[in-house]
JSON list of C-alpha atoms in Angstrom, two decimals:
[
{"chain": "G", "resi": 1, "resn": "UNK", "atom": "CA", "xyz": [-158.43, -250.40, -2.09]},
{"chain": "G", "resi": 2, "resn": "UNK", "atom": "CA", "xyz": [-161.23, -249.33, -4.38]},
{"chain": "G", "resi": 3, "resn": "UNK", "atom": "CA", "xyz": [-164.11, -251.38, -5.71]},
{"chain": "G", "resi": 4, "resn": "UNK", "atom": "CA", "xyz": [-165.55, -250.61, -9.14]},
{"chain": "G", "resi": 5, "resn": "UNK", "atom": "CA", "xyz": [-168.86, -252.09, -10.31]},
{"chain": "G", "resi": 6, "resn": "UNK", "atom": "CA", "xyz": [-169.25, -252.35, -14.07]},
{"chain": "G", "resi": 7, "resn": "UNK", "atom": "CA", "xyz": [-172.74, -253.32, -15.23]},
{"chain": "G", "resi": 8, "resn": "UNK", "atom": "CA", "xyz": [-173.35, -255.16, -18.51]},
{"chain": "G", "resi": 9, "resn": "UNK", "atom": "CA", "xyz": [-176.57, -256.28, -20.11]},
{"chain": "G", "resi": 10, "resn": "UNK", "atom": "CA", "xyz": [-177.26, -259.91, -20.86]},
{"chain": "G", "resi": 11, "resn": "UNK", "atom": "CA", "xyz": [-176.23, -261.34, -24.28]},
{"chain": "G", "resi": 12, "resn": "UNK", "atom": "CA", "xyz": [-173.01, -259.34, -24.19]},
{"chain": "G", "resi": 13, "resn": "UNK", "atom": "CA", "xyz": [-169.71, -260.86, -25.22]},
{"chain": "G", "resi": 14, "resn": "UNK", "atom": "CA", "xyz": [-168.46, -259.87, -21.78]},
{"chain": "G", "resi": 15, "resn": "UNK", "atom": "CA", "xyz": [-170.99, -262.18, -20.17]},
{"chain": "G", "resi": 16, "resn": "UNK", "atom": "CA", "xyz": [-169.25, -265.54, -19.72]},
{"chain": "G", "resi": 17, "resn": "UNK", "atom": "CA", "xyz": [-172.55, -267.36, -19.18]},
{"chain": "G", "resi": 18, "resn": "UNK", "atom": "CA", "xyz": [-174.26, -266.03, -22.28]},
{"chain": "G", "resi": 19, "resn": "UNK", "atom": "CA", "xyz": [-172.56, -264.42, -25.27]},
{"chain": "G", "resi": 20, "resn": "UNK", "atom": "CA", "xyz": [-175.24, -265.82, -27.58]},
{"chain": "G", "resi": 21, "resn": "UNK", "atom": "CA", "xyz": [-175.54, -262.58, -29.53]},
{"chain": "G", "resi": 22, "resn": "UNK", "atom": "CA", "xyz": [-171.81, -262.55, -30.33]},
{"chain": "G", "resi": 23, "resn": "UNK", "atom": "CA", "xyz": [-171.91, -266.25, -31.19]},
{"chain": "G", "resi": 24, "resn": "UNK", "atom": "CA", "xyz": [-174.75, -265.74, -33.66]},
{"chain": "G", "resi": 25, "resn": "UNK", "atom": "CA", "xyz": [-172.98, -262.77, -35.25]},
{"chain": "G", "resi": 26, "resn": "UNK", "atom": "CA", "xyz": [-169.73, -264.73, -35.69]},
{"chain": "G", "resi": 27, "resn": "UNK", "atom": "CA", "xyz": [-171.59, -267.74, -37.10]},
{"chain": "G", "resi": 28, "resn": "UNK", "atom": "CA", "xyz": [-173.53, -265.70, -39.67]},
{"chain": "G", "resi": 29, "resn": "UNK", "atom": "CA", "xyz": [-170.41, -263.79, -40.69]},
{"chain": "G", "resi": 30, "resn": "UNK", "atom": "CA", "xyz": [-168.58, -267.06, -41.41]},
{"chain": "G", "resi": 31, "resn": "UNK", "atom": "CA", "xyz": [-171.55, -268.65, -43.18]},
{"chain": "G", "resi": 32, "resn": "UNK", "atom": "CA", "xyz": [-171.70, -265.72, -45.60]},
{"chain": "G", "resi": 33, "resn": "UNK", "atom": "CA", "xyz": [-168.12, -266.47, -46.64]},
{"chain": "G", "resi": 34, "resn": "UNK", "atom": "CA", "xyz": [-168.49, -270.24, -46.95]},
{"chain": "G", "resi": 35, "resn": "UNK", "atom": "CA", "xyz": [-168.65, -271.79, -50.39]},
{"chain": "G", "resi": 36, "resn": "UNK", "atom": "CA", "xyz": [-171.28, -274.45, -51.11]},
{"chain": "G", "resi": 37, "resn": "UNK", "atom": "CA", "xyz": [-169.23, -277.59, -50.70]},
{"chain": "G", "resi": 38, "resn": "UNK", "atom": "CA", "xyz": [-168.42, -280.18, -48.08]},
{"chain": "G", "resi": 39, "resn": "UNK", "atom": "CA", "xyz": [-166.27, -278.98, -45.18]},
{"chain": "G", "resi": 40, "resn": "UNK", "atom": "CA", "xyz": [-164.05, -280.79, -42.73]},
{"chain": "G", "resi": 41, "resn": "UNK", "atom": "CA", "xyz": [-163.16, -280.07, -39.12]},
{"chain": "G", "resi": 42, "resn": "UNK", "atom": "CA", "xyz": [-159.51, -280.53, -38.05]},
{"chain": "G", "resi": 43, "resn": "UNK", "atom": "CA", "xyz": [-157.95, -279.84, -34.65]},
{"chain": "G", "resi": 44, "resn": "UNK", "atom": "CA", "xyz": [-154.27, -278.90, -34.24]},
{"chain": "G", "resi": 45, "resn": "UNK", "atom": "CA", "xyz": [-153.07, -279.32, -30.65]},
{"chain": "G", "resi": 46, "resn": "UNK", "atom": "CA", "xyz": [-149.87, -278.15, -28.96]},
{"chain": "G", "resi": 47, "resn": "UNK", "atom": "CA", "xyz": [-148.36, -280.81, -26.66]},
{"chain": "G", "resi": 48, "resn": "UNK", "atom": "CA", "xyz": [-148.29, -280.02, -22.95]},
{"chain": "G", "resi": 49, "resn": "UNK", "atom": "CA", "xyz": [-144.48, -279.80, -23.05]},
{"chain": "G", "resi": 50, "resn": "UNK", "atom": "CA", "xyz": [-144.70, -276.65, -25.18]},
{"chain": "G", "resi": 51, "resn": "UNK", "atom": "CA", "xyz": [-147.57, -274.82, -23.51]},
{"chain": "G", "resi": 52, "resn": "UNK", "atom": "CA", "xyz": [-145.26, -272.90, -21.17]},
{"chain": "G", "resi": 53, "resn": "UNK", "atom": "CA", "xyz": [-143.67, -271.18, -24.20]},
{"chain": "G", "resi": 54, "resn": "UNK", "atom": "CA", "xyz": [-147.05, -269.83, -25.29]},
{"chain": "G", "resi": 55, "resn": "UNK", "atom": "CA", "xyz": [-148.26, -268.99, -21.81]},
{"chain": "G", "resi": 56, "resn": "UNK", "atom": "CA", "xyz": [-145.28, -266.72, -21.13]},
{"chain": "G", "resi": 57, "resn": "UNK", "atom": "CA", "xyz": [-145.41, -264.84, -24.45]},
{"chain": "G", "resi": 58, "resn": "UNK", "atom": "CA", "xyz": [-148.51, -262.87, -25.39]},
{"chain": "G", "resi": 59, "resn": "UNK", "atom": "CA", "xyz": [-147.62, -262.79, -29.08]},
{"chain": "G", "resi": 60, "resn": "UNK", "atom": "CA", "xyz": [-146.53, -266.37, -29.61]},
{"chain": "G", "resi": 61, "resn": "UNK", "atom": "CA", "xyz": [-150.07, -267.48, -30.56]},
{"chain": "G", "resi": 62, "resn": "UNK", "atom": "CA", "xyz": [-149.38, -266.01, -33.99]},
{"chain": "G", "resi": 63, "resn": "UNK", "atom": "CA", "xyz": [-146.93, -268.88, -34.46]},
{"chain": "G", "resi": 64, "resn": "UNK", "atom": "CA", "xyz": [-149.82, -271.33, -34.14]},
{"chain": "G", "resi": 65, "resn": "UNK", "atom": "CA", "xyz": [-151.89, -269.62, -36.82]},
{"chain": "G", "resi": 66, "resn": "UNK", "atom": "CA", "xyz": [-148.88, -269.38, -39.14]},
{"chain": "G", "resi": 67, "resn": "UNK", "atom": "CA", "xyz": [-147.89, -273.00, -38.52]},
{"chain": "G", "resi": 68, "resn": "UNK", "atom": "CA", "xyz": [-151.41, -274.28, -39.19]},
{"chain": "G", "resi": 69, "resn": "UNK", "atom": "CA", "xyz": [-151.72, -272.15, -42.34]},
{"chain": "G", "resi": 70, "resn": "UNK", "atom": "CA", "xyz": [-148.34, -273.24, -43.72]},
{"chain": "G", "resi": 71, "resn": "UNK", "atom": "CA", "xyz": [-149.14, -276.87, -42.88]},
{"chain": "G", "resi": 72, "resn": "UNK", "atom": "CA", "xyz": [-152.43, -276.82, -44.79]},
{"chain": "G", "resi": 73, "resn": "UNK", "atom": "CA", "xyz": [-150.97, -274.97, -47.78]},
{"chain": "G", "resi": 74, "resn": "UNK", "atom": "CA", "xyz": [-148.07, -277.43, -47.98]},
{"chain": "G", "resi": 75, "resn": "UNK", "atom": "CA", "xyz": [-150.40, -280.43, -47.74]},
{"chain": "G", "resi": 76, "resn": "UNK", "atom": "CA", "xyz": [-152.71, -279.33, -50.57]},
{"chain": "G", "resi": 77, "resn": "UNK", "atom": "CA", "xyz": [-149.70, -278.45, -52.73]},
{"chain": "G", "resi": 78, "resn": "UNK", "atom": "CA", "xyz": [-147.73, -281.58, -51.91]},
{"chain": "G", "resi": 79, "resn": "UNK", "atom": "CA", "xyz": [-144.57, -279.79, -50.80]},
{"chain": "G", "resi": 80, "resn": "UNK", "atom": "CA", "xyz": [-143.08, -277.53, -48.15]},
{"chain": "G", "resi": 81, "resn": "UNK", "atom": "CA", "xyz": [-142.35, -273.95, -49.17]},
{"chain": "G", "resi": 82, "resn": "UNK", "atom": "CA", "xyz": [-139.09, -272.66, -47.70]},
{"chain": "G", "resi": 83, "resn": "UNK", "atom": "CA", "xyz": [-139.48, -269.14, -49.05]},
{"chain": "G", "resi": 84, "resn": "UNK", "atom": "CA", "xyz": [-142.71, -267.47, -47.87]},
{"chain": "G", "resi": 85, "resn": "UNK", "atom": "CA", "xyz": [-142.55, -265.04, -50.82]},
{"chain": "G", "resi": 86, "resn": "UNK", "atom": "CA", "xyz": [-143.04, -267.92, -53.24]},
{"chain": "G", "resi": 87, "resn": "UNK", "atom": "CA", "xyz": [-146.67, -268.17, -54.35]},
{"chain": "G", "resi": 88, "resn": "UNK", "atom": "CA", "xyz": [-148.52, -271.44, -53.91]},
{"chain": "G", "resi": 89, "resn": "UNK", "atom": "CA", "xyz": [-150.15, -273.16, -56.89]},
{"chain": "G", "resi": 90, "resn": "UNK", "atom": "CA", "xyz": [-153.31, -274.03, -54.94]},
{"chain": "G", "resi": 91, "resn": "UNK", "atom": "CA", "xyz": [-154.99, -272.16, -52.10]},
{"chain": "G", "resi": 92, "resn": "UNK", "atom": "CA", "xyz": [-157.28, -273.85, -49.56]},
{"chain": "G", "resi": 93, "resn": "UNK", "atom": "CA", "xyz": [-160.22, -272.05, -48.00]},
{"chain": "G", "resi": 94, "resn": "UNK", "atom": "CA", "xyz": [-160.49, -272.39, -44.24]},
{"chain": "G", "resi": 95, "resn": "UNK", "atom": "CA", "xyz": [-161.35, -270.67, -40.95]},
{"chain": "G", "resi": 96, "resn": "UNK", "atom": "CA", "xyz": [-159.06, -271.03, -37.93]},
{"chain": "G", "resi": 97, "resn": "UNK", "atom": "CA", "xyz": [-160.16, -270.61, -34.31]},
{"chain": "G", "resi": 98, "resn": "UNK", "atom": "CA", "xyz": [-157.72, -270.43, -31.42]},
{"chain": "G", "resi": 99, "resn": "UNK", "atom": "CA", "xyz": [-158.95, -272.00, -28.18]},
{"chain": "G", "resi": 100, "resn": "UNK", "atom": "CA", "xyz": [-156.52, -271.36, -25.37]},
{"chain": "G", "resi": 101, "resn": "UNK", "atom": "CA", "xyz": [-158.26, -273.50, -22.75]},
{"chain": "G", "resi": 102, "resn": "UNK", "atom": "CA", "xyz": [-159.62, -277.02, -22.66]},
{"chain": "G", "resi": 103, "resn": "UNK", "atom": "CA", "xyz": [-162.94, -278.15, -21.19]},
{"chain": "G", "resi": 104, "resn": "UNK", "atom": "CA", "xyz": [-161.50, -278.49, -17.64]},
{"chain": "G", "resi": 105, "resn": "UNK", "atom": "CA", "xyz": [-160.33, -274.82, -18.07]},
{"chain": "G", "resi": 106, "resn": "UNK", "atom": "CA", "xyz": [-156.70, -275.91, -18.15]},
{"chain": "G", "resi": 107, "resn": "UNK", "atom": "CA", "xyz": [-154.31, -273.94, -20.36]},
{"chain": "G", "resi": 108, "resn": "UNK", "atom": "CA", "xyz": [-154.32, -275.95, -23.57]},
{"chain": "G", "resi": 109, "resn": "UNK", "atom": "CA", "xyz": [-153.76, -273.88, -26.75]},
{"chain": "G", "resi": 110, "resn": "UNK", "atom": "CA", "xyz": [-155.16, -275.58, -29.83]},
{"chain": "G", "resi": 111, "resn": "UNK", "atom": "CA", "xyz": [-156.60, -274.47, -33.14]},
{"chain": "G", "resi": 112, "resn": "UNK", "atom": "CA", "xyz": [-159.86, -275.66, -34.69]},
{"chain": "G", "resi": 113, "resn": "UNK", "atom": "CA", "xyz": [-159.96, -275.47, -38.48]},
{"chain": "G", "resi": 114, "resn": "UNK", "atom": "CA", "xyz": [-163.03, -275.65, -40.69]},
{"chain": "G", "resi": 115, "resn": "UNK", "atom": "CA", "xyz": [-161.71, -276.26, -44.20]},
{"chain": "G", "resi": 116, "resn": "UNK", "atom": "CA", "xyz": [-163.51, -276.62, -47.53]},
{"chain": "G", "resi": 117, "resn": "UNK", "atom": "CA", "xyz": [-162.81, -279.81, -49.44]},
{"chain": "G", "resi": 118, "resn": "UNK", "atom": "CA", "xyz": [-161.93, -277.78, -52.52]},
{"chain": "G", "resi": 119, "resn": "UNK", "atom": "CA", "xyz": [-158.88, -275.73, -53.54]},
{"chain": "G", "resi": 120, "resn": "UNK", "atom": "CA", "xyz": [-158.44, -272.87, -55.99]},
{"chain": "G", "resi": 121, "resn": "UNK", "atom": "CA", "xyz": [-155.54, -271.96, -58.25]},
{"chain": "G", "resi": 122, "resn": "UNK", "atom": "CA", "xyz": [-154.41, -268.42, -59.15]},
{"chain": "G", "resi": 123, "resn": "UNK", "atom": "CA", "xyz": [-156.60, -268.47, -62.26]},
{"chain": "G", "resi": 124, "resn": "UNK", "atom": "CA", "xyz": [-159.75, -269.13, -60.24]},
{"chain": "G", "resi": 125, "resn": "UNK", "atom": "CA", "xyz": [-160.05, -272.77, -61.25]},
{"chain": "G", "resi": 126, "resn": "UNK", "atom": "CA", "xyz": [-161.47, -274.98, -58.50]},
{"chain": "G", "resi": 127, "resn": "UNK", "atom": "CA", "xyz": [-160.80, -278.66, -57.92]},
{"chain": "G", "resi": 128, "resn": "UNK", "atom": "CA", "xyz": [-161.87, -281.11, -55.25]},
{"chain": "G", "resi": 129, "resn": "UNK", "atom": "CA", "xyz": [-159.46, -281.95, -52.44]},
{"chain": "G", "resi": 130, "resn": "UNK", "atom": "CA", "xyz": [-161.01, -284.35, -49.96]},
{"chain": "G", "resi": 131, "resn": "UNK", "atom": "CA", "xyz": [-158.14, -286.57, -48.83]},
{"chain": "G", "resi": 132, "resn": "UNK", "atom": "CA", "xyz": [-156.32, -285.53, -45.66]},
{"chain": "G", "resi": 133, "resn": "UNK", "atom": "CA", "xyz": [-153.64, -287.84, -44.33]},
{"chain": "G", "resi": 134, "resn": "UNK", "atom": "CA", "xyz": [-153.66, -287.19, -40.59]},
{"chain": "G", "resi": 135, "resn": "UNK", "atom": "CA", "xyz": [-150.30, -288.89, -40.05]},
{"chain": "G", "resi": 136, "resn": "UNK", "atom": "CA", "xyz": [-148.73, -286.55, -42.60]},
{"chain": "G", "resi": 137, "resn": "UNK", "atom": "CA", "xyz": [-150.54, -283.57, -41.08]},
{"chain": "G", "resi": 138, "resn": "UNK", "atom": "CA", "xyz": [-149.25, -284.43, -37.60]},
{"chain": "G", "resi": 139, "resn": "UNK", "atom": "CA", "xyz": [-145.62, -284.69, -38.68]},
{"chain": "G", "resi": 140, "resn": "UNK", "atom": "CA", "xyz": [-145.79, -281.67, -40.97]},
{"chain": "G", "resi": 141, "resn": "UNK", "atom": "CA", "xyz": [-147.42, -279.54, -38.26]},
{"chain": "G", "resi": 142, "resn": "UNK", "atom": "CA", "xyz": [-144.74, -280.53, -35.76]},
{"chain": "G", "resi": 143, "resn": "UNK", "atom": "CA", "xyz": [-141.89, -279.64, -38.10]},
{"chain": "G", "resi": 144, "resn": "UNK", "atom": "CA", "xyz": [-143.39, -276.33, -39.22]},
{"chain": "G", "resi": 145, "resn": "UNK", "atom": "CA", "xyz": [-144.27, -275.23, -35.68]},
{"chain": "G", "resi": 146, "resn": "UNK", "atom": "CA", "xyz": [-140.93, -276.21, -34.15]},
{"chain": "G", "resi": 147, "resn": "UNK", "atom": "CA", "xyz": [-139.01, -274.43, -36.93]},
{"chain": "G", "resi": 148, "resn": "UNK", "atom": "CA", "xyz": [-141.05, -271.28, -36.36]},
{"chain": "G", "resi": 149, "resn": "UNK", "atom": "CA", "xyz": [-140.61, -271.45, -32.59]},
{"chain": "G", "resi": 150, "resn": "UNK", "atom": "CA", "xyz": [-136.85, -271.90, -32.96]},
{"chain": "G", "resi": 151, "resn": "UNK", "atom": "CA", "xyz": [-136.68, -268.83, -35.19]},
{"chain": "G", "resi": 152, "resn": "UNK", "atom": "CA", "xyz": [-138.96, -266.80, -32.89]},
{"chain": "G", "resi": 153, "resn": "UNK", "atom": "CA", "xyz": [-137.42, -267.68, -29.52]},
{"chain": "G", "resi": 154, "resn": "UNK", "atom": "CA", "xyz": [-133.85, -268.08, -30.76]},
{"chain": "G", "resi": 155, "resn": "UNK", "atom": "CA", "xyz": [-131.84, -271.17, -31.66]},
{"chain": "G", "resi": 156, "resn": "UNK", "atom": "CA", "xyz": [-129.66, -271.07, -28.54]},
{"chain": "G", "resi": 157, "resn": "UNK", "atom": "CA", "xyz": [-132.74, -270.96, -26.28]},
{"chain": "G", "resi": 158, "resn": "UNK", "atom": "CA", "xyz": [-135.03, -273.38, -28.08]},
{"chain": "G", "resi": 159, "resn": "UNK", "atom": "CA", "xyz": [-132.76, -275.93, -29.78]},
{"chain": "G", "resi": 160, "resn": "UNK", "atom": "CA", "xyz": [-132.64, -278.41, -26.88]},
{"chain": "G", "resi": 161, "resn": "UNK", "atom": "CA", "xyz": [-136.44, -278.32, -26.53]},
{"chain": "G", "resi": 162, "resn": "UNK", "atom": "CA", "xyz": [-136.84, -278.85, -30.26]},
{"chain": "G", "resi": 163, "resn": "UNK", "atom": "CA", "xyz": [-134.62, -281.93, -30.15]},
{"chain": "G", "resi": 164, "resn": "UNK", "atom": "CA", "xyz": [-136.57, -283.31, -27.19]},
{"chain": "G", "resi": 165, "resn": "UNK", "atom": "CA", "xyz": [-139.85, -282.92, -29.10]},
{"chain": "G", "resi": 166, "resn": "UNK", "atom": "CA", "xyz": [-138.55, -284.91, -32.06]},
{"chain": "G", "resi": 167, "resn": "UNK", "atom": "CA", "xyz": [-137.38, -287.69, -29.77]},
{"chain": "G", "resi": 168, "resn": "UNK", "atom": "CA", "xyz": [-140.60, -287.81, -27.75]},
{"chain": "G", "resi": 169, "resn": "UNK", "atom": "CA", "xyz": [-143.20, -287.28, -30.50]},
{"chain": "G", "resi": 170, "resn": "UNK", "atom": "CA", "xyz": [-142.01, -289.55, -33.29]},
{"chain": "G", "resi": 171, "resn": "UNK", "atom": "CA", "xyz": [-145.47, -289.54, -34.89]},
{"chain": "G", "resi": 172, "resn": "UNK", "atom": "CA", "xyz": [-145.83, -285.76, -34.78]},
{"chain": "G", "resi": 173, "resn": "UNK", "atom": "CA", "xyz": [-148.12, -283.50, -32.77]},
{"chain": "G", "resi": 174, "resn": "UNK", "atom": "CA", "xyz": [-151.78, -284.36, -32.31]},
{"chain": "G", "resi": 175, "resn": "UNK", "atom": "CA", "xyz": [-153.86, -283.46, -35.38]},
{"chain": "G", "resi": 176, "resn": "UNK", "atom": "CA", "xyz": [-157.27, -285.03, -35.77]},
{"chain": "G", "resi": 177, "resn": "UNK", "atom": "CA", "xyz": [-161.01, -284.59, -35.92]},
{"chain": "G", "resi": 178, "resn": "UNK", "atom": "CA", "xyz": [-161.36, -284.66, -32.15]},
{"chain": "G", "resi": 179, "resn": "UNK", "atom": "CA", "xyz": [-165.04, -283.76, -32.06]},
{"chain": "G", "resi": 180, "resn": "UNK", "atom": "CA", "xyz": [-165.98, -286.81, -34.11]},
{"chain": "G", "resi": 181, "resn": "UNK", "atom": "CA", "xyz": [-163.65, -288.95, -32.02]},
{"chain": "G", "resi": 182, "resn": "UNK", "atom": "CA", "xyz": [-165.58, -287.80, -28.94]},
{"chain": "G", "resi": 183, "resn": "UNK", "atom": "CA", "xyz": [-168.89, -288.73, -30.53]},
{"chain": "G", "resi": 184, "resn": "UNK", "atom": "CA", "xyz": [-170.00, -285.31, -31.82]},
{"chain": "G", "resi": 185, "resn": "UNK", "atom": "CA", "xyz": [-171.91, -285.38, -35.10]},
{"chain": "G", "resi": 186, "resn": "UNK", "atom": "CA", "xyz": [-173.02, -282.28, -36.96]},
{"chain": "G", "resi": 187, "resn": "UNK", "atom": "CA", "xyz": [-175.93, -282.27, -39.39]},
{"chain": "G", "resi": 188, "resn": "UNK", "atom": "CA", "xyz": [-174.79, -279.11, -41.20]},
{"chain": "G", "resi": 189, "resn": "UNK", "atom": "CA", "xyz": [-171.87, -276.73, -41.62]},
{"chain": "G", "resi": 190, "resn": "UNK", "atom": "CA", "xyz": [-173.85, -274.11, -39.67]},
{"chain": "G", "resi": 191, "resn": "UNK", "atom": "CA", "xyz": [-174.11, -276.44, -36.68]},
{"chain": "G", "resi": 192, "resn": "UNK", "atom": "CA", "xyz": [-170.36, -277.10, -36.77]},
{"chain": "G", "resi": 193, "resn": "UNK", "atom": "CA", "xyz": [-169.53, -273.39, -37.04]},
{"chain": "G", "resi": 194, "resn": "UNK", "atom": "CA", "xyz": [-171.89, -272.56, -34.19]},
{"chain": "G", "resi": 195, "resn": "UNK", "atom": "CA", "xyz": [-170.25, -275.18, -31.97]},
{"chain": "G", "resi": 196, "resn": "UNK", "atom": "CA", "xyz": [-166.70, -273.98, -32.64]},
{"chain": "G", "resi": 197, "resn": "UNK", "atom": "CA", "xyz": [-167.58, -270.28, -32.65]},
{"chain": "G", "resi": 198, "resn": "UNK", "atom": "CA", "xyz": [-169.30, -270.35, -29.27]},
{"chain": "G", "resi": 199, "resn": "UNK", "atom": "CA", "xyz": [-165.89, -270.20, -27.60]},
{"chain": "G", "resi": 200, "resn": "UNK", "atom": "CA", "xyz": [-165.13, -267.06, -29.55]},
{"chain": "G", "resi": 201, "resn": "UNK", "atom": "CA", "xyz": [-168.14, -265.43, -27.91]},
{"chain": "G", "resi": 202, "resn": "UNK", "atom": "CA", "xyz": [-166.39, -265.72, -24.57]},
{"chain": "G", "resi": 203, "resn": "UNK", "atom": "CA", "xyz": [-163.73, -263.09, -23.85]},
{"chain": "G", "resi": 204, "resn": "UNK", "atom": "CA", "xyz": [-160.10, -263.72, -22.94]},
{"chain": "G", "resi": 205, "resn": "UNK", "atom": "CA", "xyz": [-159.90, -267.47, -23.58]},
{"chain": "G", "resi": 206, "resn": "UNK", "atom": "CA", "xyz": [-160.44, -267.57, -27.35]},
{"chain": "G", "resi": 207, "resn": "UNK", "atom": "CA", "xyz": [-160.17, -265.68, -30.62]},
{"chain": "G", "resi": 208, "resn": "UNK", "atom": "CA", "xyz": [-160.69, -266.36, -34.33]},
{"chain": "G", "resi": 209, "resn": "UNK", "atom": "CA", "xyz": [-158.99, -265.13, -37.48]}
]
């Protein structure tokens, strides 16, 4: 039965209506790490059927980051790696942002990726990689994520859900450039980063890694 007033100045990350200072800091930090090449924006979305598994487990969002990372590495290398200790031939460069809510503020965990259209091998050699098959990405992301969820939550608990997902989503989980589909066009990589990073300036509902 106590009331506590906590005062914060404007432009703080704790201010849900502003957060511009944090947004600018995140954007500049990412820009400093970007290489000078063309980048692409890709969105990986969890179907509504699975959101309850992430909502009830505070640590399950790590599965999304791992699934997205393994999906991208497997796509640029043309194969799925079963043993995580095995080193990939090519490494992509990308930033991943977790948005846990959609525009209507409904619980909708999805990851925005900004990826360079170049890959690097272990010797530092760089080559262009600008073809992304979204059908392959969708199916690969579904398989990788479901396998990780089955291992994390337990086969006995998750197996029936996993089978239902394969039957229902025959074309895989939704992976696409949703911003462009919705009519958003960005004139520069900075503009794209600023748009995606603005959610990371708001506490609780988003984070980036």
